[in-house]
Amino acid sequence: MGKMQTMQEAELDALKAIIIGRFPDLTGSRFSLLTQGWDSIAVDVDDRLIFKFPRNEIAEKSLIREISLLNVIRPAVAMPVPDIRLIEASRIFSRHQKLKGSYLETPHYERLPEEARENLALCLARFYVDLHGLDRDTMRAAGASPVEAWAKPDEVREKALPLLSGDLKTQAERIIASWADLPPDPYGETYGFFDGHGWNMAFDHESSRLSGIYDFADSGFGPLHRDFIYSNFIATDLTERIISNYEALSGCPLERTRVEVLTGAHRLWELAEAVDDAPRVPFMIDHFAYWVAALR
């Protein structure tokens, strides 16, 4: 633990030097290393600014693409989203004002009163309506591309089922069979977020209100119903409320059974993807088990 802490401190010192070199007015500020993502390392400054440092060339391209997408999204949605500025130096990085708040996870949601739950669902439903209404050609020109494809049901069945037993295996078999039988999405493909879990939300726990959404690197074109599965990481109650509000705002009825099947399929796909990464397997099994329990 001590060695890991020392490495993180050294990394933070190096990034702090880069930031101050470009923004000397931040010399007396408080710097902290945020939970490190796959693509970038993020530094929080004074709980006010976020600086992101891509890890490699692929991550640099992803950041540049995200900035381009947000420049189209920001004026078109009611939901606050980051206003990211690219800083071109010896090492490319970005800067944006931090959205007030922190993650929204299941225990937080369960403590919310009825009014706050409904307000949250309405805000998210409006967000999805706004996103899904964006012009496809405009988003494509801004850099949007198809979202990551999942493995086929037969491949997921082959990899995931041997990792499960008992009721979990039975439920997995049922979900995969239902997934394999799903016809194409009735609304086809749309530009969407496709990452709307609570770890991409800035939730103000003092006011019990959503301050904004961030991390659009995984956004793109995909089946419309798939955009509604990620809030199930928070609570099925939230997803149902989002769908109900979305239907009222858009006039488009949604298939709840499809969202349910796709949620289970997504978790089984993630489990299948982890088959060669032994430490991740128990974590992914727990994710699937949580979903199965939520269906009861």
C-alpha atoms as a PDB file:
ATOM      1  CA  MET A   1       0.000   0.000   0.000  1.00  0.00           C
ATOM      2  CA  GLY A   2       2.844   2.351   0.876  1.00  0.00           C
ATOM      3  CA  LYS A   3       4.586   1.759  -2.449  1.00  0.00           C
ATOM      4  CA  MET A   4       1.353   2.349  -4.367  1.00  0.00           C
ATOM      5  CA  GLN A   5       0.749   5.561  -2.440  1.00  0.00           C
ATOM      6  CA  THR A   6       4.279   6.749  -3.215  1.00  0.00           C
ATOM      7  CA  MET A   7       3.767   6.072  -6.930  1.00  0.00           C
ATOM      8  CA  GLN A   8       0.512   8.030  -6.921  1.00  0.00           C
ATOM      9  CA  GLU A   9       2.121  10.918  -5.064  1.00  0.00           C
ATOM     10  CA  ALA A  10       4.942  11.020  -7.614  1.00  0.00           C
ATOM     11  CA  GLU A  11       2.434  10.949 -10.472  1.00  0.00           C
ATOM     12  CA  LEU A  12       0.394  13.744  -8.903  1.00  0.00           C
ATOM     13  CA  ASP A  13       3.537  15.861  -8.405  1.00  0.00           C
ATOM     14  CA  ALA A  14       4.456  15.419 -12.069  1.00  0.00           C
ATOM     15  CA  LEU A  15       0.971  16.372 -13.283  1.00  0.00           C
ATOM     16  CA  LYS A  16       0.790  19.271 -10.843  1.00  0.00           C
ATOM     17  CA  ALA A  17       4.011  20.648 -12.318  1.00  0.00           C
ATOM     18  CA  ILE A  18       2.534  20.470 -15.838  1.00  0.00           C
ATOM     19  CA  ILE A  19      -0.666  22.237 -14.746  1.00  0.00           C
ATOM     20  CA  ILE A  20       1.117  25.002 -12.846  1.00  0.00           C
ATOM     21  CA  GLY A  21       3.544  25.436 -15.734  1.00  0.00           C
ATOM     22  CA  ARG A  22       0.573  26.351 -17.921  1.00  0.00           C
ATOM     23  CA  PHE A  23      -1.592  27.972 -15.233  1.00  0.00           C
ATOM     24  CA  PRO A  24       0.737  29.637 -12.683  1.00  0.00           C
ATOM     25  CA  ASP A  25      -2.243  31.263 -10.917  1.00  0.00           C
ATOM     26  CA  LEU A  26      -3.020  27.804  -9.483  1.00  0.00           C
ATOM     27  CA  THR A  27       0.294  27.558  -7.615  1.00  0.00           C
ATOM     28  CA  GLY A  28      -1.304  27.778  -4.183  1.00  0.00           C
ATOM     29  CA  SER A  29      -4.204  25.464  -4.979  1.00  0.00           C
ATOM     30  CA  ARG A  30      -5.073  22.024  -3.587  1.00  0.00           C
ATOM     31  CA  PHE A  31      -4.394  19.178  -6.012  1.00  0.00           C
ATOM     32  CA  SER A  32      -5.769  15.663  -5.700  1.00  0.00           C
ATOM     33  CA  LEU A  33      -5.607  12.616  -7.941  1.00  0.00           C
ATOM     34  CA  LEU A  34      -9.048  11.259  -8.757  1.00  0.00           C
ATOM     35  CA  THR A  35      -9.906   7.596  -9.230  1.00  0.00           C
ATOM     36  CA  GLN A  36      -7.957   6.757 -12.335  1.00  0.00           C
ATOM     37  CA  GLY A  37      -9.944   5.764 -15.427  1.00  0.00           C
ATOM     38  CA  TRP A  38      -8.928   3.440 -18.215  1.00  0.00           C
ATOM     39  CA  ASP A  39      -8.233   6.215 -20.725  1.00  0.00           C
ATOM     40  CA  SER A  40      -7.158   9.215 -18.688  1.00  0.00           C
ATOM     41  CA  ILE A  41      -5.786  10.338 -15.345  1.00  0.00           C
ATOM     42  CA  ALA A  42      -7.804  13.126 -13.732  1.00  0.00           C
ATOM     43  CA  VAL A  43      -6.627  15.791 -11.309  1.00  0.00           C
ATOM     44  CA  ASP A  44      -9.016  17.798  -9.140  1.00  0.00           C
ATOM     45  CA  VAL A  45      -7.922  21.331  -8.296  1.00  0.00           C
ATOM     46  CA  ASP A  46      -9.622  23.086  -5.379  1.00  0.00           C
ATOM     47  CA  ASP A  47     -12.783  21.007  -5.933  1.00  0.00           C
ATOM     48  CA  ARG A  48     -13.364  23.498  -8.750  1.00  0.00           C
ATOM     49  CA  LEU A  49     -11.410  22.415 -11.829  1.00  0.00           C
ATOM     50  CA  ILE A  50     -10.768  19.057 -13.481  1.00  0.00           C
ATOM     51  CA  PHE A  51      -7.678  18.382 -15.602  1.00  0.00           C
ATOM     52  CA  LYS A  52      -7.588  15.162 -17.654  1.00  0.00           C
ATOM     53  CA  PHE A  53      -4.397  13.618 -19.005  1.00  0.00           C
ATOM     54  CA  PRO A  54      -4.829  10.935 -21.688  1.00  0.00           C
ATOM     55  CA  ARG A  55      -2.705   7.835 -21.138  1.00  0.00           C
ATOM     56  CA  ASN A  56      -1.877   7.192 -24.783  1.00  0.00           C
ATOM     57  CA  GLU A  57      -2.511   8.277 -28.378  1.00  0.00           C
ATOM     58  CA  ILE A  58      -5.838   6.402 -28.551  1.00  0.00           C
ATOM     59  CA  ALA A  59      -7.005   8.182 -25.403  1.00  0.00           C
ATOM     60  CA  GLU A  60      -5.893  11.536 -26.871  1.00  0.00           C
ATOM     61  CA  LYS A  61      -8.068  10.944 -29.927  1.00  0.00           C
ATOM     62  CA  SER A  62     -10.953   9.932 -27.672  1.00  0.00           C
ATOM     63  CA  LEU A  63     -10.627  13.152 -25.648  1.00  0.00           C
ATOM     64  CA  ILE A  64     -10.518  15.312 -28.778  1.00  0.00           C
ATOM     65  CA  ARG A  65     -13.587  13.502 -30.095  1.00  0.00           C
ATOM     66  CA  GLU A  66     -15.434  13.987 -26.790  1.00  0.00           C
ATOM     67  CA  ILE A  67     -14.733  17.721 -26.854  1.00  0.00           C
ATOM     68  CA  SER A  68     -16.077  17.942 -30.405  1.00  0.00           C
ATOM     69  CA  LEU A  69     -19.243  16.056 -29.449  1.00  0.00           C
ATOM     70  CA  LEU A  70     -19.824  18.192 -26.363  1.00  0.00           C
ATOM     71  CA  ASN A  71     -19.555  21.373 -28.423  1.00  0.00           C
ATOM     72  CA  VAL A  72     -22.681  20.183 -30.270  1.00  0.00           C
ATOM     73  CA  ILE A  73     -24.421  18.612 -27.273  1.00  0.00           C
ATOM     74  CA  ARG A  74     -23.970  21.443 -24.757  1.00  0.00           C
ATOM     75  CA  PRO A  75     -26.247  24.037 -26.418  1.00  0.00           C
ATOM     76  CA  ALA A  76     -28.821  21.383 -27.351  1.00  0.00           C
ATOM     77  CA  VAL A  77     -29.563  19.819 -23.943  1.00  0.00           C
ATOM     78  CA  ALA A  78     -31.043  21.206 -20.743  1.00  0.00           C
ATOM     79  CA  MET A  79     -28.736  18.992 -18.659  1.00  0.00           C
ATOM     80  CA  PRO A  80     -25.459  20.657 -17.608  1.00  0.00           C
ATOM     81  CA  VAL A  81     -22.484  18.907 -19.237  1.00  0.00           C
ATOM     82  CA  PRO A  82     -18.768  19.760 -19.083  1.00  0.00           C
ATOM     83  CA  ASP A  83     -17.339  22.614 -21.134  1.00  0.00           C
ATOM     84  CA  ILE A  84     -13.962  21.023 -21.859  1.00  0.00           C
ATOM     85  CA  ARG A  85     -11.017  22.950 -23.285  1.00  0.00           C
ATOM     86  CA  LEU A  86      -8.080  21.176 -24.885  1.00  0.00           C
ATOM     87  CA  ILE A  87      -4.631  22.317 -23.749  1.00  0.00           C
ATOM     88  CA  GLU A  88      -2.009  21.568 -26.385  1.00  0.00           C
ATOM     89  CA  ALA A  89       1.399  21.372 -24.741  1.00  0.00           C
ATOM     90  CA  SER A  90       4.282  18.889 -24.667  1.00  0.00           C
ATOM     91  CA  ARG A  91       1.651  16.565 -23.190  1.00  0.00           C
ATOM     92  CA  ILE A  92      -1.926  17.132 -24.319  1.00  0.00           C
ATOM     93  CA  PHE A  93      -4.468  17.561 -21.518  1.00  0.00           C
ATOM     94  CA  SER A  94      -7.830  19.208 -20.886  1.00  0.00           C
ATOM     95  CA  ARG A  95      -9.413  21.576 -18.402  1.00  0.00           C
ATOM     96  CA  HIS A  96     -13.027  22.134 -17.371  1.00  0.00           C
ATOM     97  CA  GLN A  97     -15.074  23.492 -14.499  1.00  0.00           C
ATOM     98  CA  LYS A  98     -16.078  20.695 -12.135  1.00  0.00           C
ATOM     99  CA  LEU A  99     -19.784  19.960 -11.944  1.00  0.00           C
ATOM    100  CA  LYS A 100     -20.938  20.245  -8.330  1.00  0.00           C
ATOM    101  CA  GLY A 101     -21.584  16.893  -6.706  1.00  0.00           C
ATOM    102  CA  SER A 102     -20.375  13.293  -6.648  1.00  0.00           C
ATOM    103  CA  TYR A 103     -21.433   9.800  -7.684  1.00  0.00           C
ATOM    104  CA  LEU A 104     -25.020   8.606  -7.277  1.00  0.00           C
ATOM    105  CA  GLU A 105     -25.043   5.006  -6.066  1.00  0.00           C
ATOM    106  CA  THR A 106     -27.771   2.645  -4.897  1.00  0.00           C
ATOM    107  CA  PRO A 107     -27.622   3.511  -1.158  1.00  0.00           C
ATOM    108  CA  HIS A 108     -27.845   7.218  -1.993  1.00  0.00           C
ATOM    109  CA  TYR A 109     -30.877   6.684  -4.213  1.00  0.00           C
ATOM    110  CA  GLU A 110     -32.625   4.539  -1.626  1.00  0.00           C
ATOM    111  CA  ARG A 111     -32.417   7.414   0.861  1.00  0.00           C
ATOM    112  CA  LEU A 112     -33.992   9.951  -1.515  1.00  0.00           C
ATOM    113  CA  PRO A 113     -37.551  11.096  -0.794  1.00  0.00           C
ATOM    114  CA  GLU A 114     -40.265  10.621  -3.401  1.00  0.00           C
ATOM    115  CA  GLU A 115     -40.079  14.173  -4.766  1.00  0.00           C
ATOM    116  CA  ALA A 116     -36.306  13.990  -5.288  1.00  0.00           C
ATOM    117  CA  ARG A 117     -36.589  10.619  -7.053  1.00  0.00           C
ATOM    118  CA  GLU A 118     -39.214  11.932  -9.425  1.00  0.00           C
ATOM    119  CA  ASN A 119     -37.278  15.127 -10.122  1.00  0.00           C
ATOM    120  CA  LEU A 120     -34.150  13.101 -10.893  1.00  0.00           C
ATOM    121  CA  ALA A 121     -36.054  10.814 -13.269  1.00  0.00           C
ATOM    122  CA  LEU A 122     -37.644  13.770 -15.062  1.00  0.00           C
ATOM    123  CA  CYS A 123     -34.256  15.470 -15.541  1.00  0.00           C
ATOM    124  CA  LEU A 124     -32.752  12.271 -16.960  1.00  0.00           C
ATOM    125  CA  ALA A 125     -35.759  11.655 -19.213  1.00  0.00           C
ATOM    126  CA  ARG A 126     -35.421  15.168 -20.651  1.00  0.00           C
ATOM    127  CA  PHE A 127     -31.725  14.525 -21.168  1.00  0.00           C
ATOM    128  CA  TYR A 128     -32.431  11.378 -23.190  1.00  0.00           C
ATOM    129  CA  VAL A 129     -35.162  13.087 -25.230  1.00  0.00           C
ATOM    130  CA  ASP A 130     -32.771  15.937 -26.046  1.00  0.00           C
ATOM    131  CA  LEU A 131     -29.930  13.588 -26.999  1.00  0.00           C
ATOM    132  CA  HIS A 132     -32.093  11.285 -29.096  1.00  0.00           C
ATOM    133  CA  GLY A 133     -33.398  14.307 -30.987  1.00  0.00           C
ATOM    134  CA  LEU A 134     -29.959  15.401 -32.182  1.00  0.00           C
ATOM    135  CA  ASP A 135     -29.418  15.278 -35.933  1.00  0.00           C
ATOM    136  CA  ARG A 136     -27.533  12.125 -36.907  1.00  0.00           C
ATOM    137  CA  ASP A 137     -25.507  13.756 -39.672  1.00  0.00           C
ATOM    138  CA  THR A 138     -24.463  16.600 -37.370  1.00  0.00           C
ATOM    139  CA  MET A 139     -23.334  14.160 -34.694  1.00  0.00           C
ATOM    140  CA  ARG A 140     -21.508  12.017 -37.242  1.00  0.00           C
ATOM    141  CA  ALA A 141     -19.667  15.116 -38.491  1.00  0.00           C
ATOM    142  CA  ALA A 142     -18.718  15.886 -34.865  1.00  0.00           C
ATOM    143  CA  GLY A 143     -17.116  12.462 -34.536  1.00  0.00           C
ATOM    144  CA  ALA A 144     -19.910  10.177 -33.329  1.00  0.00           C
ATOM    145  CA  SER A 145     -19.569   6.545 -34.332  1.00  0.00           C
ATOM    146  CA  PRO A 146     -21.332   3.257 -33.434  1.00  0.00           C
ATOM    147  CA  VAL A 147     -21.140   2.316 -29.748  1.00  0.00           C
ATOM    148  CA  GLU A 148     -19.165  -0.756 -28.740  1.00  0.00           C
ATOM    149  CA  ALA A 149     -20.758  -3.921 -30.081  1.00  0.00           C
ATOM    150  CA  TRP A 150     -21.543  -6.726 -27.654  1.00  0.00           C
ATOM    151  CA  ALA A 151     -20.561 -10.314 -28.377  1.00  0.00           C
ATOM    152  CA  LYS A 152     -23.299 -12.502 -29.871  1.00  0.00           C
ATOM    153  CA  PRO A 153     -25.599 -14.456 -27.506  1.00  0.00           C
ATOM    154  CA  ASP A 154     -23.989 -17.817 -28.402  1.00  0.00           C
ATOM    155  CA  GLU A 155     -20.521 -16.520 -27.541  1.00  0.00           C
ATOM    156  CA  VAL A 156     -21.729 -15.048 -24.241  1.00  0.00           C
ATOM    157  CA  ARG A 157     -23.481 -18.339 -23.453  1.00  0.00           C
ATOM    158  CA  GLU A 158     -20.295 -20.317 -24.116  1.00  0.00           C
ATOM    159  CA  LYS A 159     -18.086 -18.104 -21.956  1.00  0.00           C
ATOM    160  CA  ALA A 160     -20.387 -16.957 -19.129  1.00  0.00           C
ATOM    161  CA  LEU A 161     -22.506 -20.001 -18.263  1.00  0.00           C
ATOM    162  CA  PRO A 162     -19.588 -22.188 -17.052  1.00  0.00           C
ATOM    163  CA  LEU A 163     -18.810 -19.467 -14.488  1.00  0.00           C
ATOM    164  CA  LEU A 164     -22.276 -19.710 -12.949  1.00  0.00           C
ATOM    165  CA  SER A 165     -24.218 -22.346 -11.058  1.00  0.00           C
ATOM    166  CA  GLY A 166     -27.617 -22.984  -9.536  1.00  0.00           C
ATOM    167  CA  ASP A 167     -30.286 -20.309  -9.882  1.00  0.00           C
ATOM    168  CA  LEU A 168     -27.862 -17.794 -11.389  1.00  0.00           C
ATOM    169  CA  LYS A 169     -27.078 -20.193 -14.223  1.00  0.00           C
ATOM    170  CA  THR A 170     -30.772 -20.885 -14.788  1.00  0.00           C
ATOM    171  CA  GLN A 171     -31.545 -17.166 -14.919  1.00  0.00           C
ATOM    172  CA  ALA A 172     -28.604 -16.562 -17.259  1.00  0.00           C
ATOM    173  CA  GLU A 173     -29.859 -19.233 -19.648  1.00  0.00           C
ATOM    174  CA  ARG A 174     -33.314 -17.614 -19.643  1.00  0.00           C
ATOM    175  CA  ILE A 175     -31.920 -14.125 -20.296  1.00  0.00           C
ATOM    176  CA  ILE A 176     -29.626 -15.256 -23.103  1.00  0.00           C
ATOM    177  CA  ALA A 177     -32.488 -17.133 -24.783  1.00  0.00           C
ATOM    178  CA  SER A 178     -34.716 -14.041 -24.575  1.00  0.00           C
ATOM    179  CA  TRP A 179     -31.883 -11.861 -25.857  1.00  0.00           C
ATOM    180  CA  ALA A 180     -31.270 -14.151 -28.843  1.00  0.00           C
ATOM    181  CA  ASP A 181     -34.983 -13.931 -29.726  1.00  0.00           C
ATOM    182  CA  LEU A 182     -35.195 -10.116 -29.555  1.00  0.00           C
ATOM    183  CA  PRO A 183     -36.188  -8.551 -32.877  1.00  0.00           C
ATOM    184  CA  PRO A 184     -34.398  -5.337 -33.953  1.00  0.00           C
ATOM    185  CA  ASP A 185     -35.119  -2.232 -31.873  1.00  0.00           C
ATOM    186  CA  PRO A 186     -38.449  -0.766 -33.079  1.00  0.00           C
ATOM    187  CA  TYR A 187     -36.909   2.715 -33.093  1.00  0.00           C
ATOM    188  CA  GLY A 188     -33.702   1.647 -34.785  1.00  0.00           C
ATOM    189  CA  GLU A 189     -30.464   3.360 -33.871  1.00  0.00           C
ATOM    190  CA  THR A 190     -30.083   6.806 -32.349  1.00  0.00           C
ATOM    191  CA  TYR A 191     -27.324   9.001 -31.023  1.00  0.00           C
ATOM    192  CA  GLY A 192     -27.304   8.461 -27.261  1.00  0.00           C
ATOM    193  CA  PHE A 193     -25.232   8.492 -24.094  1.00  0.00           C
ATOM    194  CA  PHE A 194     -25.091   4.719 -23.482  1.00  0.00           C
ATOM    195  CA  ASP A 195     -23.271   5.185 -20.181  1.00  0.00           C
ATOM    196  CA  GLY A 196     -25.898   6.625 -17.844  1.00  0.00           C
ATOM    197  CA  HIS A 197     -24.879   4.993 -14.588  1.00  0.00           C
ATOM    198  CA  GLY A 198     -24.321   6.868 -11.354  1.00  0.00           C
ATOM    199  CA  TRP A 199     -20.534   7.034 -11.725  1.00  0.00           C
ATOM    200  CA  ASN A 200     -21.002   9.489 -14.594  1.00  0.00           C
ATOM    201  CA  MET A 201     -23.337  11.734 -12.639  1.00  0.00           C
ATOM    202  CA  ALA A 202     -22.552  14.784 -10.529  1.00  0.00           C
ATOM    203  CA  PHE A 203     -25.215  14.537  -7.842  1.00  0.00           C
ATOM    204  CA  ASP A 204     -25.495  17.253  -5.211  1.00  0.00           C
ATOM    205  CA  HIS A 205     -26.296  15.221  -2.107  1.00  0.00           C
ATOM    206  CA  GLU A 206     -27.023  18.325  -0.037  1.00  0.00           C
ATOM    207  CA  SER A 207     -29.837  19.486  -2.281  1.00  0.00           C
ATOM    208  CA  SER A 208     -30.721  15.974  -3.575  1.00  0.00           C
ATOM    209  CA  ARG A 209     -30.534  17.260  -7.139  1.00  0.00           C
ATOM    210  CA  LEU A 210     -28.572  16.256 -10.215  1.00  0.00           C
ATOM    211  CA  SER A 211     -25.998  18.912 -11.138  1.00  0.00           C
ATOM    212  CA  GLY A 212     -24.920  17.403 -14.441  1.00  0.00           C
ATOM    213  CA  ILE A 213     -23.607  14.457 -16.433  1.00  0.00           C
ATOM    214  CA  TYR A 214     -20.107  13.844 -17.742  1.00  0.00           C
ATOM    215  CA  ASP A 215     -17.900  11.378 -19.640  1.00  0.00           C
ATOM    216  CA  PHE A 216     -19.270  11.247 -23.175  1.00  0.00           C
ATOM    217  CA  ALA A 217     -16.362   9.229 -24.544  1.00  0.00           C
ATOM    218  CA  ASP A 218     -18.581   6.130 -24.924  1.00  0.00           C
ATOM    219  CA  SER A 219     -21.538   7.962 -26.467  1.00  0.00           C
ATOM    220  CA  GLY A 220     -22.487   7.217 -30.051  1.00  0.00           C
ATOM    221  CA  PHE A 221     -25.030   5.500 -32.272  1.00  0.00           C
ATOM    222  CA  GLY A 222     -26.839   2.483 -30.883  1.00  0.00           C
ATOM    223  CA  PRO A 223     -30.276   0.866 -30.377  1.00  0.00           C
ATOM    224  CA  LEU A 224     -32.505   3.356 -28.564  1.00  0.00           C
ATOM    225  CA  HIS A 225     -33.706   0.967 -25.833  1.00  0.00           C
ATOM    226  CA  ARG A 226     -30.120   0.154 -24.875  1.00  0.00           C
ATOM    227  CA  ASP A 227     -29.679   3.733 -23.638  1.00  0.00           C
ATOM    228  CA  PHE A 228     -32.037   2.980 -20.717  1.00  0.00           C
ATOM    229  CA  ILE A 229     -30.248  -0.005 -19.180  1.00  0.00           C
ATOM    230  CA  TYR A 230     -27.465   1.785 -17.322  1.00  0.00           C
ATOM    231  CA  SER A 231     -29.632   3.488 -14.692  1.00  0.00           C
ATOM    232  CA  ASN A 232     -30.392  -0.048 -13.477  1.00  0.00           C
ATOM    233  CA  PHE A 233     -26.937   0.044 -11.888  1.00  0.00           C
ATOM    234  CA  ILE A 234     -28.551   2.557  -9.497  1.00  0.00           C
ATOM    235  CA  ALA A 235     -32.080   1.182  -9.118  1.00  0.00           C
ATOM    236  CA  THR A 236     -34.804  -0.453 -11.182  1.00  0.00           C
ATOM    237  CA  ASP A 237     -37.191   2.070  -9.632  1.00  0.00           C
ATOM    238  CA  LEU A 238     -35.205   4.913 -11.215  1.00  0.00           C
ATOM    239  CA  THR A 239     -35.232   3.244 -14.630  1.00  0.00           C
ATOM    240  CA  GLU A 240     -39.001   2.775 -14.506  1.00  0.00           C
ATOM    241  CA  ARG A 241     -39.465   6.434 -13.592  1.00  0.00           C
ATOM    242  CA  ILE A 242     -37.127   7.578 -16.382  1.00  0.00           C
ATOM    243  CA  ILE A 243     -38.985   5.463 -18.941  1.00  0.00           C
ATOM    244  CA  SER A 244     -42.394   6.744 -17.809  1.00  0.00           C
ATOM    245  CA  ASN A 245     -41.247  10.356 -18.048  1.00  0.00           C
ATOM    246  CA  TYR A 246     -39.531   9.734 -21.386  1.00  0.00           C
ATOM    247  CA  GLU A 247     -42.738   8.297 -22.820  1.00  0.00           C
ATOM    248  CA  ALA A 248     -44.719  11.318 -21.633  1.00  0.00           C
ATOM    249  CA  LEU A 249     -42.195  13.805 -23.045  1.00  0.00           C
ATOM    250  CA  SER A 250     -41.486  12.079 -26.359  1.00  0.00           C
ATOM    251  CA  GLY A 251     -44.767  10.322 -27.111  1.00  0.00           C
ATOM    252  CA  CYS A 252     -42.743   7.171 -27.851  1.00  0.00           C
ATOM    253  CA  PRO A 253     -43.817   4.063 -25.894  1.00  0.00           C
ATOM    254  CA  LEU A 254     -40.910   1.897 -24.754  1.00  0.00           C
ATOM    255  CA  GLU A 255     -40.689  -1.859 -24.250  1.00  0.00           C
ATOM    256  CA  ARG A 256     -39.859  -2.479 -20.607  1.00  0.00           C
ATOM    257  CA  THR A 257     -39.248  -6.172 -21.192  1.00  0.00           C
ATOM    258  CA  ARG A 258     -36.646  -5.298 -23.832  1.00  0.00           C
ATOM    259  CA  VAL A 259     -34.843  -2.989 -21.386  1.00  0.00           C
ATOM    260  CA  GLU A 260     -34.914  -5.761 -18.760  1.00  0.00           C
ATOM    261  CA  VAL A 261     -33.481  -8.374 -21.132  1.00  0.00           C
ATOM    262  CA  LEU A 262     -30.797  -6.012 -22.430  1.00  0.00           C
ATOM    263  CA  THR A 263     -29.758  -5.174 -18.864  1.00  0.00           C
ATOM    264  CA  GLY A 264     -29.213  -8.836 -18.067  1.00  0.00           C
ATOM    265  CA  ALA A 265     -27.487  -9.414 -21.415  1.00  0.00           C
ATOM    266  CA  HIS A 266     -25.125  -6.511 -20.745  1.00  0.00           C
ATOM    267  CA  ARG A 267     -24.071  -7.937 -17.394  1.00  0.00           C
ATOM    268  CA  LEU A 268     -23.551 -11.384 -18.842  1.00  0.00           C
ATOM    269  CA  TRP A 269     -21.551  -9.904 -21.720  1.00  0.00           C
ATOM    270  CA  GLU A 270     -19.317  -8.109 -19.199  1.00  0.00           C
ATOM    271  CA  LEU A 271     -18.891 -11.398 -17.331  1.00  0.00           C
ATOM    272  CA  ALA A 272     -17.955 -13.151 -20.576  1.00  0.00           C
ATOM    273  CA  GLU A 273     -15.430 -10.415 -21.346  1.00  0.00           C
ATOM    274  CA  ALA A 274     -13.809 -10.999 -17.940  1.00  0.00           C
ATOM    275  CA  VAL A 275     -13.342 -14.748 -18.422  1.00  0.00           C
ATOM    276  CA  ASP A 276      -9.566 -14.394 -18.938  1.00  0.00           C
ATOM    277  CA  ASP A 277      -9.177 -11.904 -16.090  1.00  0.00           C
ATOM    278  CA  ALA A 278      -9.648 -14.069 -12.989  1.00  0.00           C
ATOM    279  CA  PRO A 279      -9.689 -11.230 -10.399  1.00  0.00           C
ATOM    280  CA  ARG A 280     -12.593  -9.526 -12.217  1.00  0.00           C
ATOM    281  CA  VAL A 281     -14.796 -12.614 -12.486  1.00  0.00           C
ATOM    282  CA  PRO A 282     -16.235 -12.583  -8.899  1.00  0.00           C
ATOM    283  CA  PHE A 283     -16.985  -8.875  -9.244  1.00  0.00           C
ATOM    284  CA  MET A 284     -18.888  -9.441 -12.505  1.00  0.00           C
ATOM    285  CA  ILE A 285     -20.766 -12.418 -11.050  1.00  0.00           C
ATOM    286  CA  ASP A 286     -21.856 -10.202  -8.152  1.00  0.00           C
ATOM    287  CA  HIS A 287     -23.077  -7.589 -10.653  1.00  0.00           C
ATOM    288  CA  PHE A 288     -25.204 -10.196 -12.392  1.00  0.00           C
ATOM    289  CA  ALA A 289     -26.452 -11.632  -9.085  1.00  0.00           C
ATOM    290  CA  TYR A 290     -27.525  -8.145  -7.981  1.00  0.00           C
ATOM    291  CA  TRP A 291     -29.551  -7.758 -11.177  1.00  0.00           C
ATOM    292  CA  VAL A 292     -31.212 -11.157 -10.769  1.00  0.00           C
ATOM    293  CA  ALA A 293     -32.174 -10.256  -7.197  1.00  0.00           C
ATOM    294  CA  ALA A 294     -33.624  -6.932  -8.386  1.00  0.00           C
ATOM    295  CA  LEU A 295     -36.017  -8.792 -10.695  1.00  0.00           C
ATOM    296  CA  ARG A 296     -37.694 -10.620  -7.819  1.00  0.00           C
END
